[in-house]
XYZ file of N, CA and C in Angstrom:
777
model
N 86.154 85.817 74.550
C 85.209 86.942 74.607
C 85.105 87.486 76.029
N 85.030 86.741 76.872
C 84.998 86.811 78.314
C 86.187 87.662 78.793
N 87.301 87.096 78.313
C 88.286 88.323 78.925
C 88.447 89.233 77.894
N 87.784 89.525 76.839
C 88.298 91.548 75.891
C 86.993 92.145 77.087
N 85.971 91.154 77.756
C 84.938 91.930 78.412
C 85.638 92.710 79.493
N 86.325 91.679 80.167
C 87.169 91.933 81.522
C 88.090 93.351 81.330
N 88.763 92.892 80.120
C 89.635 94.354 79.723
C 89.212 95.359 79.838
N 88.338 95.023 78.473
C 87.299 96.460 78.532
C 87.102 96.832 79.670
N 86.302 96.486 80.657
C 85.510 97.442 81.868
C 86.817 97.567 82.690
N 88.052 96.678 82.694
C 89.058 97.250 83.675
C 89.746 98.717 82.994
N 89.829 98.933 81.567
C 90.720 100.015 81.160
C 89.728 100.856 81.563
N 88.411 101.159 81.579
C 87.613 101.785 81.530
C 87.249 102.201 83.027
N 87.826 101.123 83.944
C 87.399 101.783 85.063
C 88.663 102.845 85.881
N 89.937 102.248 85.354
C 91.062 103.003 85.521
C 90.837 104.432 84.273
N 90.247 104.428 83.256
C 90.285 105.882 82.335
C 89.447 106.821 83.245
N 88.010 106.304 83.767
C 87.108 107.105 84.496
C 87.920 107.679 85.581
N 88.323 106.611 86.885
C 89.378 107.472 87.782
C 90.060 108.716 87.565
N 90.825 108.276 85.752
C 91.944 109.154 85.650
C 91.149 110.380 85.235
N 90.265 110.069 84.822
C 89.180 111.218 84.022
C 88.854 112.205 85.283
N 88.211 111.519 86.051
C 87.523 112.109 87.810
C 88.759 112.574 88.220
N 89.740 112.580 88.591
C 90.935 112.745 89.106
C 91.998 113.926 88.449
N 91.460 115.009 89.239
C 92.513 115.779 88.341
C 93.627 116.254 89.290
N 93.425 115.223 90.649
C 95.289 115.241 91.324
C 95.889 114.236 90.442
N 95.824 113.162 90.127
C 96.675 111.963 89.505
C 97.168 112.992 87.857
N 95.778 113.630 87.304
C 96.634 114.046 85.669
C 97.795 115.342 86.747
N 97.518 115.581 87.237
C 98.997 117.108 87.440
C 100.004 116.346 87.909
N 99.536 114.814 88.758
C 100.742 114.237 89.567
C 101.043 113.588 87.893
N 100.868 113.120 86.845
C 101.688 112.602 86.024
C 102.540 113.778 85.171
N 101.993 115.399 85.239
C 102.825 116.158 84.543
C 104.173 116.123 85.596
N 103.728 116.381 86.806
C 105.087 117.072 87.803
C 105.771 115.875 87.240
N 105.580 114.544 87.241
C 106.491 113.386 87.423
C 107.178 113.259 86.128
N 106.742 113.800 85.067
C 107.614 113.709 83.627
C 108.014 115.180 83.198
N 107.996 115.723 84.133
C 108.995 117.510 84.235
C 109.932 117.216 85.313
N 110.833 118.055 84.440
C 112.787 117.945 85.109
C 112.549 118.735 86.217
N 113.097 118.200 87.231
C 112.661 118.791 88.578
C 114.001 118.958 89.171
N 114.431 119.755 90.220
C 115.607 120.159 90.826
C 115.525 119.183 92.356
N 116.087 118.261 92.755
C 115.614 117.427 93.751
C 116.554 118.202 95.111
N 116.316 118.259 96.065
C 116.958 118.763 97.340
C 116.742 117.485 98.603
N 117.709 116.676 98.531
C 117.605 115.492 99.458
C 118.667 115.311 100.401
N 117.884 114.814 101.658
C 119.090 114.034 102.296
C 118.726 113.056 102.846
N 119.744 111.887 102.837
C 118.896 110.737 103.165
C 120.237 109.974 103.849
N 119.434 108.706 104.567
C 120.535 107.870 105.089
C 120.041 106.122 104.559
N 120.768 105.283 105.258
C 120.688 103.717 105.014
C 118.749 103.236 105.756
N 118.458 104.004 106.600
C 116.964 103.702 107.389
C 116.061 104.720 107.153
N 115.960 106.007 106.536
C 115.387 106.841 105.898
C 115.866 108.259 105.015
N 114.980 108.896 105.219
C 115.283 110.678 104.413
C 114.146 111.291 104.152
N 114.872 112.349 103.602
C 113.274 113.248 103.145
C 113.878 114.000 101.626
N 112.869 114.271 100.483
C 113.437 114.962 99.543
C 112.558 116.142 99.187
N 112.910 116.943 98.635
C 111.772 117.945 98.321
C 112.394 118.352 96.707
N 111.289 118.637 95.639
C 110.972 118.327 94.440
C 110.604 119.929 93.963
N 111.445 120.824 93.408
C 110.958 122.067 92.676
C 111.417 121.868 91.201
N 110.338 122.959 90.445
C 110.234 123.013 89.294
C 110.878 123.872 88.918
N 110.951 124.069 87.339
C 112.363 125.030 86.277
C 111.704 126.704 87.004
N 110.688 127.028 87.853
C 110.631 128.269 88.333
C 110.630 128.453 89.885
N 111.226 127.051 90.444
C 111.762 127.398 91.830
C 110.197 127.001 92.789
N 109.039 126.567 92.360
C 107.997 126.110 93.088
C 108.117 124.981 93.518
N 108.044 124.752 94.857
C 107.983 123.357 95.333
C 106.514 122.380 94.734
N 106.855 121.216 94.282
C 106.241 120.206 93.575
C 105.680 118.990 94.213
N 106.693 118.792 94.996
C 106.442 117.364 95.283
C 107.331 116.977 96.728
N 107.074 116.116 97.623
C 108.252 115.615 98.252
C 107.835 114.278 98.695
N 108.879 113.640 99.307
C 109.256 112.420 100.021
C 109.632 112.799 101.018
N 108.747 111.642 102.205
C 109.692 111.700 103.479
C 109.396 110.329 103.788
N 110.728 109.226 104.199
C 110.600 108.100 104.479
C 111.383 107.571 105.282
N 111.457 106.466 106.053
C 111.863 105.864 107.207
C 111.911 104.390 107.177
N 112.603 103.542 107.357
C 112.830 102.022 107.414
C 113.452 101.637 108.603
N 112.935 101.201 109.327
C 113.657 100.521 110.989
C 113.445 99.543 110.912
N 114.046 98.599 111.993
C 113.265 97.136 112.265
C 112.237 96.800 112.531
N 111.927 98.062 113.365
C 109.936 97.581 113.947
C 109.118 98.683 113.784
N 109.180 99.535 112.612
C 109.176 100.837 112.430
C 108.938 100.527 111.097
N 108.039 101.779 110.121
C 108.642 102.123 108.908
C 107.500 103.312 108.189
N 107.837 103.751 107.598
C 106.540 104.990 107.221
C 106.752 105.701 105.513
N 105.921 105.985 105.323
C 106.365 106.687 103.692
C 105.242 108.114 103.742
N 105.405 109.084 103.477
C 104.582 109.568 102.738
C 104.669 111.156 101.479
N 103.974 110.911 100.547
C 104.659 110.985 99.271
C 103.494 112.247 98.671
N 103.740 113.678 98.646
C 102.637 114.497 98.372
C 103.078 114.824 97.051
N 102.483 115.615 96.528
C 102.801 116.736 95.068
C 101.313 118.209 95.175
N 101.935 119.101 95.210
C 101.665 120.558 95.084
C 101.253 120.896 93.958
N 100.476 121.703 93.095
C 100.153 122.525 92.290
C 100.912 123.914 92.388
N 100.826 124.692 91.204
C 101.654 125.770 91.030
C 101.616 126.914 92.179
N 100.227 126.903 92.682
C 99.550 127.974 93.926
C 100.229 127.408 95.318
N 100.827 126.571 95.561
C 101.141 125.422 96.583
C 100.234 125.162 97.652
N 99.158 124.259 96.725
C 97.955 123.590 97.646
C 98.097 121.725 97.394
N 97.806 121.276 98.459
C 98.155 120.072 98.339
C 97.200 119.192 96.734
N 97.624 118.436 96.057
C 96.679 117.650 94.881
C 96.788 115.996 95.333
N 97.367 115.533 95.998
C 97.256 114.381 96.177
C 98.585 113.830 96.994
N 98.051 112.961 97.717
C 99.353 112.645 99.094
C 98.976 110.985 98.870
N 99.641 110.115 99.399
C 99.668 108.814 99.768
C 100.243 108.880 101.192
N 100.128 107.624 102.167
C 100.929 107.906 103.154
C 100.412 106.391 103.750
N 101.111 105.798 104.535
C 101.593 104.982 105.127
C 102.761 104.537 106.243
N 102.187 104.624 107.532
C 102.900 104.585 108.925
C 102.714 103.122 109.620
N 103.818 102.607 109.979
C 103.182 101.626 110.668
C 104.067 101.217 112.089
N 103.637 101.166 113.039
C 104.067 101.249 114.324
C 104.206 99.374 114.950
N 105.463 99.654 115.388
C 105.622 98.717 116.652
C 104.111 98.015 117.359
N 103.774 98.724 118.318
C 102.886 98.586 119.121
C 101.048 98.522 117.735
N 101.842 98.065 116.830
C 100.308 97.921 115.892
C 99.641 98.830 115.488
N 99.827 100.358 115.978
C 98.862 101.500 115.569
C 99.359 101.748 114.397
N 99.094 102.160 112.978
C 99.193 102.064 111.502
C 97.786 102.967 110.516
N 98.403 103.511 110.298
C 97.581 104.469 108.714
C 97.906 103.891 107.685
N 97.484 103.967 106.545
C 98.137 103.947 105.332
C 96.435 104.641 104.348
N 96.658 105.036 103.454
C 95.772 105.509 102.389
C 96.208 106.520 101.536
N 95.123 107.062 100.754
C 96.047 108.402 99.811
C 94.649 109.273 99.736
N 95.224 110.706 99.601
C 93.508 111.807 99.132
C 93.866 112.474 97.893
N 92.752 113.300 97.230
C 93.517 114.027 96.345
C 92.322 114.711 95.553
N 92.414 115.951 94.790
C 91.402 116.197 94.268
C 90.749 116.068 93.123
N 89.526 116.339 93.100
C 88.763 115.749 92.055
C 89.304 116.341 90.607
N 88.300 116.536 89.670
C 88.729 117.186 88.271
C 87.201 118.200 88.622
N 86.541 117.862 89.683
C 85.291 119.025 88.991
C 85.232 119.962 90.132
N 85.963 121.499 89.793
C 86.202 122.320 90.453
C 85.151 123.009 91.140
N 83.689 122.978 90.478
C 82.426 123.639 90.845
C 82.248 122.419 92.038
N 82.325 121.183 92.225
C 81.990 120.659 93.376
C 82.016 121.183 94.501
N 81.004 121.083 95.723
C 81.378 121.437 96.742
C 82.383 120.454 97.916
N 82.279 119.065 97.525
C 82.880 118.152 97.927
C 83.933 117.602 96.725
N 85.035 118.132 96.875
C 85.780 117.534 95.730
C 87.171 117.022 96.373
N 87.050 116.966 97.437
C 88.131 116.386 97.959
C 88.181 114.353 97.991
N 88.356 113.534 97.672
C 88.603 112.111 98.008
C 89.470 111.762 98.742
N 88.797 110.659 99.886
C 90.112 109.968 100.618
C 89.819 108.628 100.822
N 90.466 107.958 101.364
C 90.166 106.813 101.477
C 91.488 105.985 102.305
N 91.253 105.787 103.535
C 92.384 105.929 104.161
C 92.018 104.400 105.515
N 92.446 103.545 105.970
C 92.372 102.643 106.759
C 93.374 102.858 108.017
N 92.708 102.570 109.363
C 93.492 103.180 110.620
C 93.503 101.911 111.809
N 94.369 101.760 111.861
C 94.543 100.497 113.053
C 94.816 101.424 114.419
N 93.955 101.022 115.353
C 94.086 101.882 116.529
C 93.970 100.651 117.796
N 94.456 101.015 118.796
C 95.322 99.955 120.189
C 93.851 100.278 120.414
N 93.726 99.339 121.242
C 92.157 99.098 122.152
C 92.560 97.985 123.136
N 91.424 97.292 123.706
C 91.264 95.986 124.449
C 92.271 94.986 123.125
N 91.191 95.134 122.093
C 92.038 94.405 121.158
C 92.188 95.652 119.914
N 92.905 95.098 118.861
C 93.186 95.914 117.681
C 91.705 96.173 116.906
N 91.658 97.990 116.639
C 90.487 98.619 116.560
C 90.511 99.036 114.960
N 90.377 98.442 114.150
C 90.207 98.529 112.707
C 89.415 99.598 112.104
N 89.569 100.996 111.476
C 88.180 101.197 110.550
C 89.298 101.283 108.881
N 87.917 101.682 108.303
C 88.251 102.116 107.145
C 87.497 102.644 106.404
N 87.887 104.350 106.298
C 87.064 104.879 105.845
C 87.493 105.726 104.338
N 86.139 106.265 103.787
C 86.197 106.510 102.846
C 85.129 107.789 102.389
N 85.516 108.712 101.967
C 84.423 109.688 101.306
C 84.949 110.599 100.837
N 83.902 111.834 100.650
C 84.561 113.321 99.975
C 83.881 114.139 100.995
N 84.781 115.122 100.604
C 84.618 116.658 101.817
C 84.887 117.625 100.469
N 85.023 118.978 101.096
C 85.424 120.041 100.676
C 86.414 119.867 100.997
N 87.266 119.606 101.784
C 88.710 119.988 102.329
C 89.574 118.630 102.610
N 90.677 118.491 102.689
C 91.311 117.419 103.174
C 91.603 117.130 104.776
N 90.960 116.227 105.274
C 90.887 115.618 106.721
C 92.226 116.486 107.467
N 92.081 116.902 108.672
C 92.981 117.782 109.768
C 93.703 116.680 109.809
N 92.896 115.890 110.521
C 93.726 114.363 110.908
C 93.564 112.827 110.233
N 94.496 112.426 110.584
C 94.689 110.664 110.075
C 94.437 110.082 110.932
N 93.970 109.809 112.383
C 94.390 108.880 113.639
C 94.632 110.402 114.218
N 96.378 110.062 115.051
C 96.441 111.417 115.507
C 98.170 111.833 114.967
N 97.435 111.409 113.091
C 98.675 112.366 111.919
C 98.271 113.570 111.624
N 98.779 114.852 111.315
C 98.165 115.951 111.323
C 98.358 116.312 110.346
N 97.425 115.797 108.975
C 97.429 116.038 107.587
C 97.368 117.219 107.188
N 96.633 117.916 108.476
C 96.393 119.786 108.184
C 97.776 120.312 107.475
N 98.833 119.708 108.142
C 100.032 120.506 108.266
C 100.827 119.861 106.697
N 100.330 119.562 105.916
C 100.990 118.914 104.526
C 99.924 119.381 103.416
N 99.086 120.476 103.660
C 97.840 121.089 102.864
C 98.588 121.556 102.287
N 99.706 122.113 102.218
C 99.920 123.529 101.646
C 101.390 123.496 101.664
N 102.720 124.307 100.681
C 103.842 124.531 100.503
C 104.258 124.709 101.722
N 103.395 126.119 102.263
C 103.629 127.041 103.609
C 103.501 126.284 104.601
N 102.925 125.578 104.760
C 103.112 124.930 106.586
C 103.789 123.967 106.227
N 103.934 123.154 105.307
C 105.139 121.971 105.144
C 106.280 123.034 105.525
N 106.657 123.856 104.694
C 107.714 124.419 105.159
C 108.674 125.059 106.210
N 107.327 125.146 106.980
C 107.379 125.471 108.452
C 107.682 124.384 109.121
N 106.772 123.111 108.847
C 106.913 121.887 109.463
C 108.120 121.256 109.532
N 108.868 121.112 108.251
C 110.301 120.615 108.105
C 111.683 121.618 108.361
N 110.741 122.814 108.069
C 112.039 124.263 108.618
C 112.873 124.173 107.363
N 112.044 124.012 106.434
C 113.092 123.884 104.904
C 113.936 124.753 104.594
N 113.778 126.124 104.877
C 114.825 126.914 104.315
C 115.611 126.962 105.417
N 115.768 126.757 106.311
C 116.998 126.251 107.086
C 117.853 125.141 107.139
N 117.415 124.017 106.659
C 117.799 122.939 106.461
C 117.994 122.514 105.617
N 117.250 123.042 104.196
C 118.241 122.447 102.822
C 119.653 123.262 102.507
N 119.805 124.250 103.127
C 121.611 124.416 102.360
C 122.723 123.276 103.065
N 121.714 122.349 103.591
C 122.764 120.687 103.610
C 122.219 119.464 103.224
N 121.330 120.063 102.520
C 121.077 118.965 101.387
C 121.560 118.842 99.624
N 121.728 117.602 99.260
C 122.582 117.434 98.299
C 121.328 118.302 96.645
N 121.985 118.265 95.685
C 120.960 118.860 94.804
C 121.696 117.479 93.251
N 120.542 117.310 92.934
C 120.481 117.303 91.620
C 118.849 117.372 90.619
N 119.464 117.017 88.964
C 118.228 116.786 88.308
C 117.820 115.785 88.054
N 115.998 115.896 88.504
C 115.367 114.430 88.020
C 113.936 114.797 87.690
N 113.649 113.220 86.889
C 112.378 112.594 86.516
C 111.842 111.896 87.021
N 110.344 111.641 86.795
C 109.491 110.314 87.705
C 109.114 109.774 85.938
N 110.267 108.395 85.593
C 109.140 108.121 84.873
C 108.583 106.530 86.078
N 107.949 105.542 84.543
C 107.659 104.316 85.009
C 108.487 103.414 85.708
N 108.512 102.856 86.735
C 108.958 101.602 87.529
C 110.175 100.889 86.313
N 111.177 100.516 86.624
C 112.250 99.079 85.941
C 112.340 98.319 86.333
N 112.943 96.778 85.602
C 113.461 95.842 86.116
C 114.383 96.169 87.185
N 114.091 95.741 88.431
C 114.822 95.238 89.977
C 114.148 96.762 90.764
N 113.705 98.057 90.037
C 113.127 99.186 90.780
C 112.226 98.426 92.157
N 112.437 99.076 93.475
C 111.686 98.933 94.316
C 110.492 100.185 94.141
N 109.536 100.118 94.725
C 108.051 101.498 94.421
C 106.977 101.078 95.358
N 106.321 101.918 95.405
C 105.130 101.371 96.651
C 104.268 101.829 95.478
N 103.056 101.350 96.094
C 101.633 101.040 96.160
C 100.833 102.383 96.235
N 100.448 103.082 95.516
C 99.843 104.640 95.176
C 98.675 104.797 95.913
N 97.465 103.446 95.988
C 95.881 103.220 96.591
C 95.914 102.529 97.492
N 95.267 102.199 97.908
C 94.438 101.185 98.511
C 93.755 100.270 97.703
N 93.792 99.280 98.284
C 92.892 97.879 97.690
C 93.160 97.549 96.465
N 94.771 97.397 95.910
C 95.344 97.143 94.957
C 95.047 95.829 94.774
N 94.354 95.126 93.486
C 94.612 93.785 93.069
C 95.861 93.117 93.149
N 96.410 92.378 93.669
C 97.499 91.283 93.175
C 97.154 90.129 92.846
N 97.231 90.317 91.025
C 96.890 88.775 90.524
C 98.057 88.076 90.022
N 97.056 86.622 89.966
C 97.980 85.359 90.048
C 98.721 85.617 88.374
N 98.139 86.218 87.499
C 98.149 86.510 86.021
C 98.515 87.928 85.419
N 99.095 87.951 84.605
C 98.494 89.803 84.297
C 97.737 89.727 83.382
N 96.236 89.990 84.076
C 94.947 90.074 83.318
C 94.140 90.012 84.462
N 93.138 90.936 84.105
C 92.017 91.409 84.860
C 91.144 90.152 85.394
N 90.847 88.940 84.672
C 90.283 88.002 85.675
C 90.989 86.752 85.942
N 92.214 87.435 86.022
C 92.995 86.165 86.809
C 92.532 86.231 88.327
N 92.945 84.971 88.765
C 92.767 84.667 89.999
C 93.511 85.857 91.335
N 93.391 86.619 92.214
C 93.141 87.192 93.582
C 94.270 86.763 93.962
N 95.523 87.304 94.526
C 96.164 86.257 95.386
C 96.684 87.480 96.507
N 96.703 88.403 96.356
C 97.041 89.750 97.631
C 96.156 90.569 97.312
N 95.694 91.373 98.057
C 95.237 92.876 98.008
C 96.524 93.641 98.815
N 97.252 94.433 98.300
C 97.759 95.664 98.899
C 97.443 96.927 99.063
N 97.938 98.166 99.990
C 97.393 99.567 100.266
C 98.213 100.271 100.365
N 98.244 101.717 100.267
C 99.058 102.656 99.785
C 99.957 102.550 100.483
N 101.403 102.843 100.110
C 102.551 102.821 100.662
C 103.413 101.644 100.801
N 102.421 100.529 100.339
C 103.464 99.080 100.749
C 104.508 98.994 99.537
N 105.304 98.504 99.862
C 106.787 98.736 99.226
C 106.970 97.222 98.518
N 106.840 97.865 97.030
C 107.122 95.946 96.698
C 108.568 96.378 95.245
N 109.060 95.124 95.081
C 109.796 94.815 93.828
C 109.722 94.349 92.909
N 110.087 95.311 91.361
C 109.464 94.916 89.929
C 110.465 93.426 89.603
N 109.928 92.388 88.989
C 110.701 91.304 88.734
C 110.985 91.424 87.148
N 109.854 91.657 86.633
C 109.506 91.795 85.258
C 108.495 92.824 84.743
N 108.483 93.228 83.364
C 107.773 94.679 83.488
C 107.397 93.607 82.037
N 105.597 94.162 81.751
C 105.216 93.431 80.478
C 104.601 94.516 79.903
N 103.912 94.126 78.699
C 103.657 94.985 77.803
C 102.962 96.094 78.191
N 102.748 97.621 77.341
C 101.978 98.390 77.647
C 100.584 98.675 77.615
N 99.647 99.350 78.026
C 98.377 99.468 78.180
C 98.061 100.777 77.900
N 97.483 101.585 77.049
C 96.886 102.435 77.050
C 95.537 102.683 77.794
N 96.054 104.135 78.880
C 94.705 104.552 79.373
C 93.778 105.586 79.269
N 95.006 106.785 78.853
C 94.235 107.626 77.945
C 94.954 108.032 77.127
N 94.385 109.344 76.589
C 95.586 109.918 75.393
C 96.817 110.312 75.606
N 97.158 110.375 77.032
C 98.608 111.201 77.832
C 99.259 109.759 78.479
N 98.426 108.711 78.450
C 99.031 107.647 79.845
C 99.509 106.464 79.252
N 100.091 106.017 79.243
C 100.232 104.347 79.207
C 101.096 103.820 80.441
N 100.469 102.447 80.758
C 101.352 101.849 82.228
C 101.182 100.284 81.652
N 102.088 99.582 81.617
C 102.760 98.115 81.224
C 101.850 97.431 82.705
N 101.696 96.211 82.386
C 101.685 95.154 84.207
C 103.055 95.010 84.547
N 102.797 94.505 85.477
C 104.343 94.379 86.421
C 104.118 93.345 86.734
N 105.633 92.178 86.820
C 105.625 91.477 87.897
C 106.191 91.803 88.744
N 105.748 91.855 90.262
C 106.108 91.912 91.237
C 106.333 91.056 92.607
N 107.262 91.346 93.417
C 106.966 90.604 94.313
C 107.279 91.511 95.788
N 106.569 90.848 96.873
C 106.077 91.322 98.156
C 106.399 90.366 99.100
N 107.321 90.515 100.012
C 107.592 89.806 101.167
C 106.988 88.479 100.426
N 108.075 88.075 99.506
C 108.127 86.635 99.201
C 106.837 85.995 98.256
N 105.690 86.780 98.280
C 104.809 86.599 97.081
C 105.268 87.242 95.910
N 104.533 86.458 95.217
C 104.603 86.753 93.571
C 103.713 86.673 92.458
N 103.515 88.398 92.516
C 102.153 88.164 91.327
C 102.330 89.353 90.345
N 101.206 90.083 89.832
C 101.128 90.951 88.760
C 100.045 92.146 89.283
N 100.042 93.266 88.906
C 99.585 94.612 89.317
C 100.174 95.419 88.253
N 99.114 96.571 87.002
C 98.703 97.204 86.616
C 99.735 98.517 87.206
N 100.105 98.914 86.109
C 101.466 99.857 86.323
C 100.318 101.120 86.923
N 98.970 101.681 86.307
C 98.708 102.435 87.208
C 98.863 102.793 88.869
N 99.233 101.007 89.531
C 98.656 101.763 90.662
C 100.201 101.547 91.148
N 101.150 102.118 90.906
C 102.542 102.156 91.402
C 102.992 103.707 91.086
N 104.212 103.773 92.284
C 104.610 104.957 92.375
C 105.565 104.946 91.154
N 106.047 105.794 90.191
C 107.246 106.065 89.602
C 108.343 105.945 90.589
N 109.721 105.900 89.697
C 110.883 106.021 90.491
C 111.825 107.173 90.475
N 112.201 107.863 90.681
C 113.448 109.134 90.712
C 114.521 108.195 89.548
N 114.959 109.042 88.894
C 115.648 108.671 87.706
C 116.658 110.142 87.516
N 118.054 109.907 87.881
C 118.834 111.366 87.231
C 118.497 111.835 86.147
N 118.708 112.960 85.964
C 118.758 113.782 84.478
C 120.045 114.289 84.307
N 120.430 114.212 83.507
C 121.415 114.591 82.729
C 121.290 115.225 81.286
């Protein structure tokens, strides 16, 4: 009885999110619409950019892997090209590090309908921790000193990366975002992701992860219905050598060709 309780209030607290959240429902249409991908990438990073069957930019990737280095961050656009929800995660040598995600609400009359929730490691005497969290009208200028201003919108990304100069040398094909596979690598969509010892809501604690951390599916288990459009399976996963289970909601999809 104890765990259909656990269920219950966990499906229920992931349906409300998805309910409140009307960046996550547009980020699950863009991700199961055939998208035209424009990428270039190497063995330590890349960047991709994501348009739809009428030529609107959707979505992109830009990511990086070094030795003492590494960064992700992962937006999607609405049809008007205004930002609906970003994740992002930087993490520096010298310890200075972002990671979090924003995105907007579902209730358009709000005056604060923006959410973020974002954690910032900053150099000091010693290492200067916050972590913050709230709603605005607008999405934060800055991260630390990341300049989120400049990823609001189609138009200044585009400026920012100089896209129409630089994709006629990028490669093209068609793709999908569906769910994560067996051996798929994917990051971490939130902050303060459960990693349990079980897949089930009151298993035992054994990681918390935050947006952008990069883990690998071992095993993918049954599905979960969350609302009438969603279902996400648990995962097993593993993370720099741990090994546990996490709720397919809070993972990124993977790029999948179309054909």
């Amino acid at each position: 009885m104890k765990g259909i309780v656990f269920i219950t209030l966990f499906i229920f607290g992931v349906l409300s999110t998805y309910a409140q959240n009307k960046g996550r429902n547009e980020v699950y249409k863009i991700n199961r619409s055939i998208l035209t991908a424009r990428y270039n990438a190497s063995l330590d990073g890349g960047i991709s950019f994501y348009y739809d069957e009428d030529g609107l930019l959707r979505k992109f990737v830009n990511w990086s892997d070094y030795p003492e280095s590494s960064s992700v961050h992962i937006g999607y656009y609405n049809a008007d090209g205004q930002l609906i929800y970003i994740l992002f995660n930087n993490q520096q040598p010298e310890g200075y590090s972002y990671k979090g995600s924003a995105h907007v609400n579902d209730d358009d009359s709000a005056i604060n309908n923006i959410t973020f929730d974002y954690k910032l490691q900053e150099e000091g005497i010693n290492f200067i921790n916050h972590h913050i969290q709230g709603q605005s009208s607008s999405f934060p200028d800055l991260i630390g000193d990341w300049p989120l201003s400049k990823f609001t919108c189609t138009d200044s990304l585009k400026v920012l990366f100089d896209i129409e100069n630089i994709q006629n040398h990028f490669s093209s094909k068609k793709v999908s975002f569906p769910h994560p596979e067996l051996k798929d690598e994917t990051f971490i969509n939130t902050n303060n992701v459960r990693i349990s010892k079980e897949p089930s809501t009151d298993s035992e604690t054994i990681l918390v992860l935050d947006a952008g951390e990069r883990v690998k599916v071992i095993r993918v288990l049954s599905e979960t219905t969350v609302d009438d459009s969603s279902k996400f399976p648990w995962y097993k996963i593993e993370f720099r050598n741990t090994i546990g289970y996490v709720f397919g909601a809070f993972l990124e999809p993977v790029e999948r060709s179309h054909r």
